[in-house]
PDB file of C-alpha atoms in Angstrom:
ATOM      1  CA  MET A   1      -6.758 -14.388 -12.215  1.00  0.00           C
ATOM      2  CA  THR A   2      -8.376 -11.068 -12.704  1.00  0.00           C
ATOM      3  CA  ALA A   3      -7.569  -8.223 -15.136  1.00  0.00           C
ATOM      4  CA  ASP A   4      -8.795  -5.742 -12.637  1.00  0.00           C
ATOM      5  CA  VAL A   5      -5.816  -3.530 -11.636  1.00  0.00           C
ATOM      6  CA  PHE A   6      -5.812  -1.162  -8.723  1.00  0.00           C
ATOM      7  CA  ARG A   7      -3.652   1.913  -8.959  1.00  0.00           C
ATOM      8  CA  PHE A   8      -2.268   4.052  -6.084  1.00  0.00           C
ATOM      9  CA  PRO A   9      -0.139   7.109  -6.516  1.00  0.00           C
ATOM     10  CA  VAL A  10       3.035   7.611  -4.313  1.00  0.00           C
ATOM     11  CA  ARG A  11       5.584  10.402  -4.122  1.00  0.00           C
ATOM     12  CA  VAL A  12       9.174   9.748  -3.078  1.00  0.00           C
ATOM     13  CA  TYR A  13      10.155  11.666   0.102  1.00  0.00           C
ATOM     14  CA  TRP A  14      13.559  12.044   1.846  1.00  0.00           C
ATOM     15  CA  GLU A  15      12.560   9.294   4.352  1.00  0.00           C
ATOM     16  CA  ASP A  16      12.166   6.876   1.356  1.00  0.00           C
ATOM     17  CA  THR A  17      15.707   7.437   0.016  1.00  0.00           C
ATOM     18  CA  ASP A  18      19.285   6.412   0.977  1.00  0.00           C
ATOM     19  CA  ALA A  19      22.279   8.719   1.098  1.00  0.00           C
ATOM     20  CA  GLY A  20      22.370   8.832  -2.580  1.00  0.00           C
ATOM     21  CA  GLY A  21      18.799  10.032  -2.996  1.00  0.00           C
ATOM     22  CA  ILE A  22      17.678   6.765  -4.440  1.00  0.00           C
ATOM     23  CA  VAL A  23      14.674   4.819  -2.987  1.00  0.00           C
ATOM     24  CA  PHE A  24      16.072   2.395  -0.469  1.00  0.00           C
ATOM     25  CA  TYR A  25      15.186  -1.155  -1.618  1.00  0.00           C
ATOM     26  CA  VAL A  26      13.032  -2.178   1.367  1.00  0.00           C
ATOM     27  CA  ASN A  27      10.775   0.956   0.836  1.00  0.00           C
ATOM     28  CA  TYR A  28       9.281  -0.625  -2.253  1.00  0.00           C
ATOM     29  CA  LEU A  29       7.664  -3.146   0.124  1.00  0.00           C
ATOM     30  CA  LYS A  30       6.221  -0.321   2.110  1.00  0.00           C
ATOM     31  CA  PHE A  31       4.914   1.169  -1.092  1.00  0.00           C
ATOM     32  CA  PHE A  32       3.343  -2.341  -1.979  1.00  0.00           C
ATOM     33  CA  GLU A  33       1.777  -2.487   1.540  1.00  0.00           C
ATOM     34  CA  ARG A  34       0.230   0.925   1.202  1.00  0.00           C
ATOM     35  CA  ALA A  35      -1.296   0.063  -2.276  1.00  0.00           C
ATOM     36  CA  ARG A  36      -2.687  -3.259  -0.873  1.00  0.00           C
ATOM     37  CA  THR A  37      -4.290  -1.444   2.138  1.00  0.00           C
ATOM     38  CA  GLU A  38      -5.957   1.124  -0.177  1.00  0.00           C
ATOM     39  CA  TRP A  39      -6.903  -1.667  -2.603  1.00  0.00           C
ATOM     40  CA  LEU A  40      -8.765  -3.295   0.274  1.00  0.00           C
ATOM     41  CA  ARG A  41     -10.257   0.064   1.405  1.00  0.00           C
ATOM     42  CA  ALA A  42     -11.464   0.818  -2.210  1.00  0.00           C
ATOM     43  CA  ARG A  43     -13.475  -2.429  -1.933  1.00  0.00           C
ATOM     44  CA  GLY A  44     -15.069  -1.392   1.323  1.00  0.00           C
ATOM     45  CA  ILE A  45     -12.791  -3.495   3.487  1.00  0.00           C
ATOM     46  CA  GLY A  46     -11.061  -1.563   6.337  1.00  0.00           C
ATOM     47  CA  GLN A  47      -8.492  -3.752   7.948  1.00  0.00           C
ATOM     48  CA  ARG A  48      -9.363  -2.701  11.648  1.00  0.00           C
ATOM     49  CA  ALA A  49     -13.093  -3.238  11.054  1.00  0.00           C
ATOM     50  CA  LEU A  50     -12.355  -6.522   9.200  1.00  0.00           C
ATOM     51  CA  LYS A  51     -10.364  -7.858  12.232  1.00  0.00           C
ATOM     52  CA  ASP A  52     -12.974  -6.596  14.713  1.00  0.00           C
ATOM     53  CA  GLN A  53     -15.924  -8.046  12.872  1.00  0.00           C
ATOM     54  CA  SER A  54     -14.434 -11.342  11.622  1.00  0.00           C
ATOM     55  CA  GLY A  55     -11.634 -12.202  14.087  1.00  0.00           C
ATOM     56  CA  GLY A  56      -9.211 -12.593  11.281  1.00  0.00           C
ATOM     57  CA  MET A  57      -6.733 -10.669   9.192  1.00  0.00           C
ATOM     58  CA  PHE A  58      -4.556 -10.892   6.220  1.00  0.00           C
ATOM     59  CA  VAL A  59      -0.680 -11.193   6.792  1.00  0.00           C
ATOM     60  CA  VAL A  60       2.151 -11.442   4.167  1.00  0.00           C
ATOM     61  CA  SER A  61       3.450 -14.896   4.047  1.00  0.00           C
ATOM     62  CA  ALA A  62       5.801 -14.623   1.063  1.00  0.00           C
ATOM     63  CA  THR A  63       7.324 -12.058  -1.137  1.00  0.00           C
ATOM     64  CA  GLU A  64       9.455 -12.192  -4.326  1.00  0.00           C
ATOM     65  CA  VAL A  65      10.644  -8.702  -5.550  1.00  0.00           C
ATOM     66  CA  ARG A  66      12.688  -7.665  -8.645  1.00  0.00           C
ATOM     67  CA  TYR A  67      14.308  -4.259  -8.780  1.00  0.00           C
ATOM     68  CA  LEU A  68      14.593  -2.987 -12.357  1.00  0.00           C
ATOM     69  CA  ARG A  69      15.279   0.635 -12.265  1.00  0.00           C
ATOM     70  CA  PRO A  70      15.774   3.277  -9.471  1.00  0.00           C
ATOM     71  CA  ALA A  71      13.334   5.832  -8.209  1.00  0.00           C
ATOM     72  CA  ARG A  72      14.628   9.076  -6.811  1.00  0.00           C
ATOM     73  CA  LEU A  73      13.742  11.830  -4.426  1.00  0.00           C
ATOM     74  CA  ASP A  74      10.490  13.763  -5.517  1.00  0.00           C
ATOM     75  CA  ASP A  75       9.585  11.090  -8.137  1.00  0.00           C
ATOM     76  CA  GLU A  76       5.834  10.493  -8.722  1.00  0.00           C
ATOM     77  CA  LEU A  77       5.205   6.660  -8.782  1.00  0.00           C
ATOM     78  CA  LEU A  78       2.156   4.612  -9.421  1.00  0.00           C
ATOM     79  CA  VAL A  79       1.876   1.347  -7.450  1.00  0.00           C
ATOM     80  CA  THR A  80      -0.400  -1.378  -8.809  1.00  0.00           C
ATOM     81  CA  VAL A  81      -2.074  -4.408  -7.263  1.00  0.00           C
ATOM     82  CA  ARG A  82      -3.579  -7.216  -9.319  1.00  0.00           C
ATOM     83  CA  VAL A  83      -4.850 -10.602  -8.044  1.00  0.00           C
ATOM     84  CA  GLU A  84      -3.063 -13.444  -9.676  1.00  0.00           C
ATOM     85  CA  ARG A  85      -4.849 -16.279  -7.890  1.00  0.00           C
ATOM     86  CA  PHE A  86      -7.540 -16.670  -5.348  1.00  0.00           C
ATOM     87  CA  GLY A  87      -7.242 -19.566  -2.843  1.00  0.00           C
ATOM     88  CA  ALA A  88      -9.350 -20.710   0.162  1.00  0.00           C
ATOM     89  CA  ALA A  89      -6.924 -19.332   2.629  1.00  0.00           C
ATOM     90  CA  SER A  90      -4.600 -16.976   0.548  1.00  0.00           C
ATOM     91  CA  LEU A  91      -4.238 -14.672  -2.356  1.00  0.00           C
ATOM     92  CA  LEU A  92      -1.325 -14.378  -4.719  1.00  0.00           C
ATOM     93  CA  LEU A  93      -0.933 -10.747  -5.860  1.00  0.00           C
ATOM     94  CA  ALA A  94       1.193  -9.152  -8.563  1.00  0.00           C
ATOM     95  CA  GLN A  95       2.347  -5.609  -7.696  1.00  0.00           C
ATOM     96  CA  GLN A  96       4.415  -3.129  -9.615  1.00  0.00           C
ATOM     97  CA  VAL A  97       5.929   0.344  -9.029  1.00  0.00           C
ATOM     98  CA  LEU A  98       5.907   2.444 -12.219  1.00  0.00           C
ATOM     99  CA  ALA A  99       7.565   5.760 -12.931  1.00  0.00           C
ATOM    100  CA  GLY A 100       5.111   8.684 -13.404  1.00  0.00           C
ATOM    101  CA  PRO A 101       1.625   9.195 -12.251  1.00  0.00           C
ATOM    102  CA  ALA A 102       0.212   7.367 -15.262  1.00  0.00           C
ATOM    103  CA  ALA A 103       0.339   3.692 -15.941  1.00  0.00           C
ATOM    104  CA  GLY A 104       2.455   4.247 -19.086  1.00  0.00           C
ATOM    105  CA  GLY A 105       5.790   4.830 -17.252  1.00  0.00           C
ATOM    106  CA  PRO A 106       8.461   2.149 -17.126  1.00  0.00           C
ATOM    107  CA  VAL A 107       8.294  -0.537 -14.429  1.00  0.00           C
ATOM    108  CA  LEU A 108      10.867   0.178 -11.652  1.00  0.00           C
ATOM    109  CA  CYS A 109      10.058  -2.737  -9.355  1.00  0.00           C
ATOM    110  CA  GLU A 110       7.747  -5.719  -9.467  1.00  0.00           C
ATOM    111  CA  GLY A 111       6.789  -8.296  -7.020  1.00  0.00           C
ATOM    112  CA  SER A 112       4.777 -11.364  -6.205  1.00  0.00           C
ATOM    113  CA  ILE A 113       3.193 -11.136  -2.719  1.00  0.00           C
ATOM    114  CA  ARG A 114       1.215 -13.947  -0.987  1.00  0.00           C
ATOM    115  CA  ILE A 115      -1.159 -12.818   1.678  1.00  0.00           C
ATOM    116  CA  GLY A 116      -2.834 -15.456   3.882  1.00  0.00           C
ATOM    117  CA  TRP A 117      -5.661 -15.292   6.216  1.00  0.00           C
ATOM    118  CA  VAL A 118      -5.119 -15.969   9.891  1.00  0.00           C
ATOM    119  CA  GLN A 119      -7.092 -15.899  13.103  1.00  0.00           C
ATOM    120  CA  ALA A 120      -6.102 -12.696  14.740  1.00  0.00           C
ATOM    121  CA  ASP A 121      -5.863 -14.054  18.283  1.00  0.00           C
ATOM    122  CA  THR A 122      -3.859 -17.241  17.475  1.00  0.00           C
ATOM    123  CA  LEU A 123      -2.297 -16.251  14.156  1.00  0.00           C
ATOM    124  CA  ARG A 124      -3.246 -19.733  12.890  1.00  0.00           C
ATOM    125  CA  PRO A 125      -4.140 -20.056   9.146  1.00  0.00           C
ATOM    126  CA  ALA A 126      -7.687 -20.207   8.309  1.00  0.00           C
ATOM    127  CA  ARG A 127     -10.158 -19.948   5.367  1.00  0.00           C
ATOM    128  CA  ILE A 128     -10.932 -16.553   4.106  1.00  0.00           C
ATOM    129  CA  PRO A 129     -14.491 -15.724   5.002  1.00  0.00           C
ATOM    130  CA  PRO A 130     -16.875 -16.192   1.923  1.00  0.00           C
ATOM    131  CA  SER A 131     -18.112 -12.548   2.363  1.00  0.00           C
ATOM    132  CA  VAL A 132     -14.575 -11.253   2.020  1.00  0.00           C
ATOM    133  CA  LEU A 133     -13.736 -13.474  -0.928  1.00  0.00           C
ATOM    134  CA  ASN A 134     -16.965 -12.473  -2.776  1.00  0.00           C
ATOM    135  CA  VAL A 135     -15.983  -8.753  -2.423  1.00  0.00           C
ATOM    136  CA  LEU A 136     -12.456  -9.347  -3.640  1.00  0.00           C
ATOM    137  CA  GLU A 137     -13.434 -11.658  -6.565  1.00  0.00           C
ATOM    138  CA  HIS A 138     -16.313  -9.379  -7.757  1.00  0.00           C
ATOM    139  CA  PRO A 139     -15.324  -5.764  -7.079  1.00  0.00           C
TER     140      PRO A 139
END
């Protein structure tokens, strides 16, 4: 496990909300996805280039999400990514959505996301390339 926490700001738009102006539950998974993509990018890993160069890619294999408080239209949110566990073929990530642009806001949603490495052409599980693991373990 690492204490390194990546933070990514998100603003709530109309498209993120339901008829009541509250963030629709599935959109928290989209916020998580955006933050994971930017987390990889911040470590020099562009997903398209990664696939082209290695022949592999990360896919979500499991999610567990808890919704604690609602977010609303125009809210500024902070989405976090933290690695809980490194494996040979997968990573377990802890993610949160917090209210406000700073990390001090209340937790609105939290999740545990497992991403696995697969060969892009067959979608068969494979070991994460050592070069990728090294970058993720030692940012």
